[in-house]
Short mmCIF file of C-alpha atoms and ligand atoms in Angstrom, two decimals:
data_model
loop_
_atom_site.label_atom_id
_atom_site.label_comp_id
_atom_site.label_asym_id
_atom_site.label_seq_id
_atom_site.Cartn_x
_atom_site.Cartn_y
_atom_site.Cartn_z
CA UNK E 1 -19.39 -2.52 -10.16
CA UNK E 2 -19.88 -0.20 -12.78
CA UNK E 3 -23.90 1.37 -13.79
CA UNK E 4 -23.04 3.47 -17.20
CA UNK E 5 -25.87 5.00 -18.66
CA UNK E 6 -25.70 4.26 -22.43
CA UNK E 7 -28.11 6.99 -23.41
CA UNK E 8 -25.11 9.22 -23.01
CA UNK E 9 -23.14 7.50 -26.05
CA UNK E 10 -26.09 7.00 -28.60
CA UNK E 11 -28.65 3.42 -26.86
CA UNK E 12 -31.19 3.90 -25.52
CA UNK E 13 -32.14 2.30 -22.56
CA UNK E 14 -29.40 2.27 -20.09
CA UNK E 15 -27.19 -0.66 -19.48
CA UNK E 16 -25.58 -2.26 -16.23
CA UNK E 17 -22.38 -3.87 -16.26
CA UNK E 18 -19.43 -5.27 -14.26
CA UNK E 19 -15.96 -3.16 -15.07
CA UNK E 20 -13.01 -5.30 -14.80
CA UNK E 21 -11.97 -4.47 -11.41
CA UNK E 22 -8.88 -2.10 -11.25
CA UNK E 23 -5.98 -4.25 -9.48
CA UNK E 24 -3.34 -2.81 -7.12
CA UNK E 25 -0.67 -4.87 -5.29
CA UNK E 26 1.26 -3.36 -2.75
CA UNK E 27 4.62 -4.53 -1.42
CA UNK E 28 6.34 -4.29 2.17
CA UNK E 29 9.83 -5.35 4.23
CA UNK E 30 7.42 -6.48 6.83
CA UNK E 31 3.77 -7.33 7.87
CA UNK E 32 2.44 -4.29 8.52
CA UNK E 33 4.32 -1.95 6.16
CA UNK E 34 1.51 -2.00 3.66
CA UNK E 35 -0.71 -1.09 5.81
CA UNK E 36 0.91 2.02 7.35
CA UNK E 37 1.21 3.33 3.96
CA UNK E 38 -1.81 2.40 2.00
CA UNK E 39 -4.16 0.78 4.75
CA UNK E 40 -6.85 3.42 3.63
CA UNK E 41 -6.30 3.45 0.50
CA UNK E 42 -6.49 -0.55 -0.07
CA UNK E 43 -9.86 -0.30 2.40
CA UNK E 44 -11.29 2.20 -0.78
CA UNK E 45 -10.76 0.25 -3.70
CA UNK E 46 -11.64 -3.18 -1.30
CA UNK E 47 -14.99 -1.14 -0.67
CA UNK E 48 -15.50 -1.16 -4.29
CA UNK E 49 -15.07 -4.70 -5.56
CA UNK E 50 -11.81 -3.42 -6.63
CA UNK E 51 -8.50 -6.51 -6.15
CA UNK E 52 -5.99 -5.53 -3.44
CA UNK E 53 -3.03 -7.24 -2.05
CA UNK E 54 -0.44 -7.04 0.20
CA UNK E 55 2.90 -8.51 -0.05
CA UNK E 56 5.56 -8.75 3.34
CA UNK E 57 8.55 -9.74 1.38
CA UNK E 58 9.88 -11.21 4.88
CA UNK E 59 8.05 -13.14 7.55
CA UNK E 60 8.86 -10.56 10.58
CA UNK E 61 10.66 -13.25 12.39
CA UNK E 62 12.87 -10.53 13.96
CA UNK E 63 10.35 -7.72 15.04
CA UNK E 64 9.83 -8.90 18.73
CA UNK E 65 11.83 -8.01 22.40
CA UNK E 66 10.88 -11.35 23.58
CA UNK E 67 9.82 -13.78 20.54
CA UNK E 68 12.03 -14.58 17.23
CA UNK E 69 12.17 -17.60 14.91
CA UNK E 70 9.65 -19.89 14.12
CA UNK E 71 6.95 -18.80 16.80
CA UNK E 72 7.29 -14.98 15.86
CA UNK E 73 6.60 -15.33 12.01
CA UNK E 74 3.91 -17.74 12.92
CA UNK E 75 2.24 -15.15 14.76
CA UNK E 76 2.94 -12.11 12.49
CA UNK E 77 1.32 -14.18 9.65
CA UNK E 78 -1.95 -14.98 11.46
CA UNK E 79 -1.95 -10.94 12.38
CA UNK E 80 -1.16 -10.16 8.68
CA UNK E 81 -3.83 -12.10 7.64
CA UNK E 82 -6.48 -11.09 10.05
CA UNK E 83 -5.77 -7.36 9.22
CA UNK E 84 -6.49 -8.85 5.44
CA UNK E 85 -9.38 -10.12 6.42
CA UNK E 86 -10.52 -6.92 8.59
CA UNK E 87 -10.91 -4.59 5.18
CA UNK E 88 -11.73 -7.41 2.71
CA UNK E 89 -8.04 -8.15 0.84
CA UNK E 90 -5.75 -10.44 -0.03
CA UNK E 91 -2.47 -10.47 2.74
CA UNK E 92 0.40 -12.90 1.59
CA UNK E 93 3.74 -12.94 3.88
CA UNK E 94 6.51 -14.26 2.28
CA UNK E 95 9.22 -16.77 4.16
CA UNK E 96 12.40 -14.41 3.71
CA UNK E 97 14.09 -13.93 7.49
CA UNK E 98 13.18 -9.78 8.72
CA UNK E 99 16.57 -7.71 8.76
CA UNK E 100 18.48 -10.03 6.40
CA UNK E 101 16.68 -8.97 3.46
CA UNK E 102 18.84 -8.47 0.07
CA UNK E 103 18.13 -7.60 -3.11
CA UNK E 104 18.73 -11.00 -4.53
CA UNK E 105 17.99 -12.33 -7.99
CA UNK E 106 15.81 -14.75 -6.15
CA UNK E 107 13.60 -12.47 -4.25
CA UNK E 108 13.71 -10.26 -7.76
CA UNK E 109 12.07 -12.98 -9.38
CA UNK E 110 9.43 -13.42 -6.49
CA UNK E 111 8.79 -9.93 -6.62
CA UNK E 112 7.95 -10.43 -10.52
CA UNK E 113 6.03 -13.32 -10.17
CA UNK E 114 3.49 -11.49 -7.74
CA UNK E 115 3.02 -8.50 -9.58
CA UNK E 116 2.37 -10.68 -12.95
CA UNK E 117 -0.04 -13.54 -11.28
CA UNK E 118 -1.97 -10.69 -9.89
CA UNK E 119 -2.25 -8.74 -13.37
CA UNK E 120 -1.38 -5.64 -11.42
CA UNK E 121 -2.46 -2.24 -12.92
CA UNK E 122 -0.69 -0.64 -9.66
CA UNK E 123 2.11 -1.34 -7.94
CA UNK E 124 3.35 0.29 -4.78
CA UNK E 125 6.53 -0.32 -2.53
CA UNK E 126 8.91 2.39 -0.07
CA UNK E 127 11.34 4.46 -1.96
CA UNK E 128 14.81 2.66 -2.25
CA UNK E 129 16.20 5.24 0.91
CA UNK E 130 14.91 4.79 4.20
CA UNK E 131 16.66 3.84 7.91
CA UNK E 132 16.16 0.25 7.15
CA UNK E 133 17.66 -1.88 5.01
CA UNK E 134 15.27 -4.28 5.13
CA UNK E 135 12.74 -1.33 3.10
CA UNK E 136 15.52 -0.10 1.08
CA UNK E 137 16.15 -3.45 -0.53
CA UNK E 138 12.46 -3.77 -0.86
CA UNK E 139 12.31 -0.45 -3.06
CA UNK E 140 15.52 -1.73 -4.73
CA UNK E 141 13.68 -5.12 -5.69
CA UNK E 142 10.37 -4.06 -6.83
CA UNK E 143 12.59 -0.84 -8.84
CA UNK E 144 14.09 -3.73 -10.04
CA UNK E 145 10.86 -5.56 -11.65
CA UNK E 146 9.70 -2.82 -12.98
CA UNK E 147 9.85 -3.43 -16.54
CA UNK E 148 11.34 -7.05 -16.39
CA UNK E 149 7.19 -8.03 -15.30
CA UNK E 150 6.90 -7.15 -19.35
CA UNK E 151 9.81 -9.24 -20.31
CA UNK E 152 8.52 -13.05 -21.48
CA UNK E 153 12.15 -14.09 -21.50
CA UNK E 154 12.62 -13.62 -17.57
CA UNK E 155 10.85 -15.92 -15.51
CA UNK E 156 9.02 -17.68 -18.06
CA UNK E 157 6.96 -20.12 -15.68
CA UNK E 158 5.07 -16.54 -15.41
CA UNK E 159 2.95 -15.09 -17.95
CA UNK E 160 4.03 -11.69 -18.30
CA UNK E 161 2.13 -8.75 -18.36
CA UNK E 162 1.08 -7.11 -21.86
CA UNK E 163 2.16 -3.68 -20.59
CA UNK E 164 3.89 -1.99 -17.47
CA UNK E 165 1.88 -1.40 -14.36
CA UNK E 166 2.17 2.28 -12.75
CA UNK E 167 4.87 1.97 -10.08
CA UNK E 168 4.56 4.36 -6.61
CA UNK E 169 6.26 4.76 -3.60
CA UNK E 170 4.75 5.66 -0.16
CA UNK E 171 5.29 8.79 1.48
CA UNK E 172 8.30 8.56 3.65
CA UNK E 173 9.98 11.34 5.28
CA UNK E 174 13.46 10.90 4.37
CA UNK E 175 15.13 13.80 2.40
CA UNK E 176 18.26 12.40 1.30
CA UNK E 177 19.31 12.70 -1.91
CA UNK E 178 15.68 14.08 -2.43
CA UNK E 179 12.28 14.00 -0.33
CA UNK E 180 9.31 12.53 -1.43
CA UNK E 181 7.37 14.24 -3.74
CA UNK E 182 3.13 14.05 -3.08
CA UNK E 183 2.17 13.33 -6.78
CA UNK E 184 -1.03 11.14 -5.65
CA UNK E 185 -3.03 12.47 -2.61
CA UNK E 186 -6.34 10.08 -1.56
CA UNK E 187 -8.65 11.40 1.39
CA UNK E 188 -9.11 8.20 3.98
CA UNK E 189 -11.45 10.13 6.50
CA UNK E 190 -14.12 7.78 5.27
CA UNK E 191 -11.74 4.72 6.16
CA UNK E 192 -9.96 5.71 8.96
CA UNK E 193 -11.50 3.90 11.36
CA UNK E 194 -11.33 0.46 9.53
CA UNK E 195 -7.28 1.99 8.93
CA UNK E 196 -6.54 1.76 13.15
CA UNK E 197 -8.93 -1.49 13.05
CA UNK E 198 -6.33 -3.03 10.19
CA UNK E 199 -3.29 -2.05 12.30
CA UNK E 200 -4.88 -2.99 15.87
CA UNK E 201 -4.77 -7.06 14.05
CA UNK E 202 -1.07 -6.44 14.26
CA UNK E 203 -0.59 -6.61 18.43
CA UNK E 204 2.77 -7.80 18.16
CA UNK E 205 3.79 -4.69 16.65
CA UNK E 206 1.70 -1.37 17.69
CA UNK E 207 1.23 -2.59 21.31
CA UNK E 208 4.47 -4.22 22.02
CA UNK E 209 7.80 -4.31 19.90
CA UNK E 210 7.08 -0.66 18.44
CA UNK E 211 6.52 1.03 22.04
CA UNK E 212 9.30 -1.14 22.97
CA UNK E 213 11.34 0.48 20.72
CA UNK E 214 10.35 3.64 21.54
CA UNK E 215 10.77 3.54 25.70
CA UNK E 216 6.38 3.52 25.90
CA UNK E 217 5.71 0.14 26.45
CA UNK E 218 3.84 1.25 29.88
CA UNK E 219 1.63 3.97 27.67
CA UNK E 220 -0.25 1.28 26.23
CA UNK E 221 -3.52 0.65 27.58
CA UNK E 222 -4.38 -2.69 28.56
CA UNK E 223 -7.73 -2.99 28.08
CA UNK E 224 -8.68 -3.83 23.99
CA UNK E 225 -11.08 -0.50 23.13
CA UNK E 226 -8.86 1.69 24.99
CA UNK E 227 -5.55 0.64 22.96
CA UNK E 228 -7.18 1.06 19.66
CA UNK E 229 -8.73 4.59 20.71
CA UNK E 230 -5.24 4.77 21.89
CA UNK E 231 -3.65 3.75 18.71
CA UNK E 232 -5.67 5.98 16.70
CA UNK E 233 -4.19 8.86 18.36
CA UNK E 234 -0.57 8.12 18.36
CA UNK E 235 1.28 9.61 15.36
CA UNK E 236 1.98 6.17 14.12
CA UNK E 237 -1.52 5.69 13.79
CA UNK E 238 -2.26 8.92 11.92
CA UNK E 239 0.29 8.58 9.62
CA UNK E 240 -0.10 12.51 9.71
CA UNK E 241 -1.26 14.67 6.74
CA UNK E 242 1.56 16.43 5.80
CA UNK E 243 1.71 20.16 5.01
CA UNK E 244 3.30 20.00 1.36
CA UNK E 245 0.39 17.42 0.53
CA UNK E 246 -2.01 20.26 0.20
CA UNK E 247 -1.25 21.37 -2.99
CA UNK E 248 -1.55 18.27 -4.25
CA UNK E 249 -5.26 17.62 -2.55
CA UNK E 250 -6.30 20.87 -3.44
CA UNK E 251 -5.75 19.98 -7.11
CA UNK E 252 -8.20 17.06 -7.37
CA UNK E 253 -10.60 17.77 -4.16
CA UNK E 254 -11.05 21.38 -5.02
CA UNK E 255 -12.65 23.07 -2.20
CA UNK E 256 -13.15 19.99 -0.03
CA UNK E 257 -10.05 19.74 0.38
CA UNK E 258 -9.58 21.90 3.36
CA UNK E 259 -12.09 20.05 5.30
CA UNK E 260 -9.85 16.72 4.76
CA UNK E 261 -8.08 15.45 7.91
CA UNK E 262 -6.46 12.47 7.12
CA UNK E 263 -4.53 11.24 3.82
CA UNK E 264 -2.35 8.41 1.86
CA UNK E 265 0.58 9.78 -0.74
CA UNK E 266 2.05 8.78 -3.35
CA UNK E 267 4.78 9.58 -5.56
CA UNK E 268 4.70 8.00 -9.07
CA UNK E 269 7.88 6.57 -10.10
CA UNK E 270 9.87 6.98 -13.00
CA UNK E 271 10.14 3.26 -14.18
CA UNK E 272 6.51 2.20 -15.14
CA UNK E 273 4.09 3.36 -16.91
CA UNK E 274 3.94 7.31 -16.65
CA UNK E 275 -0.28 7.85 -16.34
CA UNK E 276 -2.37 10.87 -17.58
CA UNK E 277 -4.18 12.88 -15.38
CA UNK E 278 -7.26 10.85 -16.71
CA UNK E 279 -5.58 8.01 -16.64
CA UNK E 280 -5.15 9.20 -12.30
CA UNK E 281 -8.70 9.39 -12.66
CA UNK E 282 -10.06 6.20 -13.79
CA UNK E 283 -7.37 4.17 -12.16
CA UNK E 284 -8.03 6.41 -8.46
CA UNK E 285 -11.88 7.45 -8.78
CA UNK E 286 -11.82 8.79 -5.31
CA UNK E 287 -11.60 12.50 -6.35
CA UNK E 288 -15.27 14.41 -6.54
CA UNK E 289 -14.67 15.03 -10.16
CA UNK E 290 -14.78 10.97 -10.76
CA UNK E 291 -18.47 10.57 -10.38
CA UNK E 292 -19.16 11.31 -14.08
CA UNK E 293 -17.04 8.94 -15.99
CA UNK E 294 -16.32 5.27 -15.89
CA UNK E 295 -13.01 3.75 -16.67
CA UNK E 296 -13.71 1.44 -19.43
CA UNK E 297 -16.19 4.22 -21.50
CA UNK E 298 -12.81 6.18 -21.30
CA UNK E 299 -11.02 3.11 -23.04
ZN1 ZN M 1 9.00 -2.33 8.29
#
């Protein structure tokens, strides 16, 4: 919700009125990749009125030392959609099988579908190199829309969008053949906690198969309070601030920036829309500078 004062522009008494919401979906390999990556950052905009969802292009049917199959995406659906639910978005987990993912025309053409029926004005998914395939074919597939979601000739049961969305990645730490690059850099100190509150809805992953994975299943405390507080400080639940973000906080935080703790990046990708920097700040109005402009006065 938008309050503009029209005095500013020439009326005289000053006028309330509902902006169309901005809309941002977010894609993953698996339920709970969206949320590592932008669980802060969808808990912002949700805190606005703003339109946020998450895609799992596969049901997580693999992601489990002692469940698979039918039982295992049942469960990882109900914990995708509780984390939804947690910070006020949309969560939709599509029924591709985890680790055979492939960049299929078919799953292309899903991908396209979502990012036109939700009239997306952002679009996020991992870069197309990372350890697992499963999140390198999802970059591949939503590189892969990019563009085509403007295309009425390709999938025409789908209206397609009038122009293309702004396509990022997540930060990643992978350097090969080049390392992400911080373009976008949102402060989530003020969401954190409803962050670790989003992941804890996802027990089947932070408090078993990960720390499976990782030799620590015994780490984990048993009791529910104490394994969120626990969660919260594990690296995987900081998603940590990285050094080489700075620069790019410092440029839109100013001074506050050095009192920031914990962050979201993004790079922006080559293959959709290439925004302004005041296009950056009406589409992210979390920077201090935001507070006195609106989105559609800029339009
Ligand atoms: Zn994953």
């Amino acid at each position: 919700m938008w309050f503009v004062c029209l005095t500013l522009i020439g009326v005289s008494a000053p006028v309330a009125f509902a902006a169309e919401p901005i809309r941002i979906i977010s894609f993953g390999a698996h339920p709970d990749d969206c949320d590592l990556g932008a669980g802060g950052l969808a808990a912002k905009y949700a805190a606005r009125g703003d339109k946020v969802k998450f895609v799992s292009l596969t049901n997580g049917d693999a992601g489990h030392q002692s469940q698979h199959g039918d039982e295992l995406a049942k469960r990882r659906r109900a914990e995708a959609q509780e984390a939804g639910r947690r910070i006020g978005i949309e969560y939709e987990v599509l029924d591709n099988h985890d680790g055979k993912l492939l960049p299929t025309l078919e799953v292309r053409e899903q991908v396209i579908r979502e990012i036109r029926q939700w009239k997306a004005d952002i679009v996020i998914a991992p870069r197309p190199n990372d350890y697992h395939p499963d999140h390198r074919y999802t970059g591949v597939l939503v590189q892969d829309a990019s563009y085509m979601v403007i295309v009425p000739n390709l999938v025409p049961d789908t209206p397609p969008l009038p122009r293309n969305p702004i396509f990022l990645y997540y930060s990643d730490r992978f350097t090969r053949p080049q390392p992400f690059q911080a373009d976008i850099v949102i402060s989530i100190d003020d969401v954190f906690d409803k962050k670790i509150n989003m992941l804890d809805a996802h027990v089947s992953q932070f408090y078993e198969w990960l720390p499976w994975t990782e030799g620590k299943l015994e780490q984990v405390p048993k009791d529910a309070a104490e394994r969120k507080k626990w969660l919260a400080t594990s690296m995987r639940g900081a998603r940590e601030l990285q050094p080489e973000w700075r620069q790019a906080l410092t440029k839109r935080y100013g001074a506050q920036a050095e009192h920031i703790q914990h962050a979201e990046a993004f790079e922006i990708t080559e293959y959709g829309h290439q925004p302004s920097e005041q296009e950056i700040r009406d589409l992210f109005p979390f920077f201090p500078e935001m507070a006195k402009s609106s989105r559609r006065s800029s339009e």
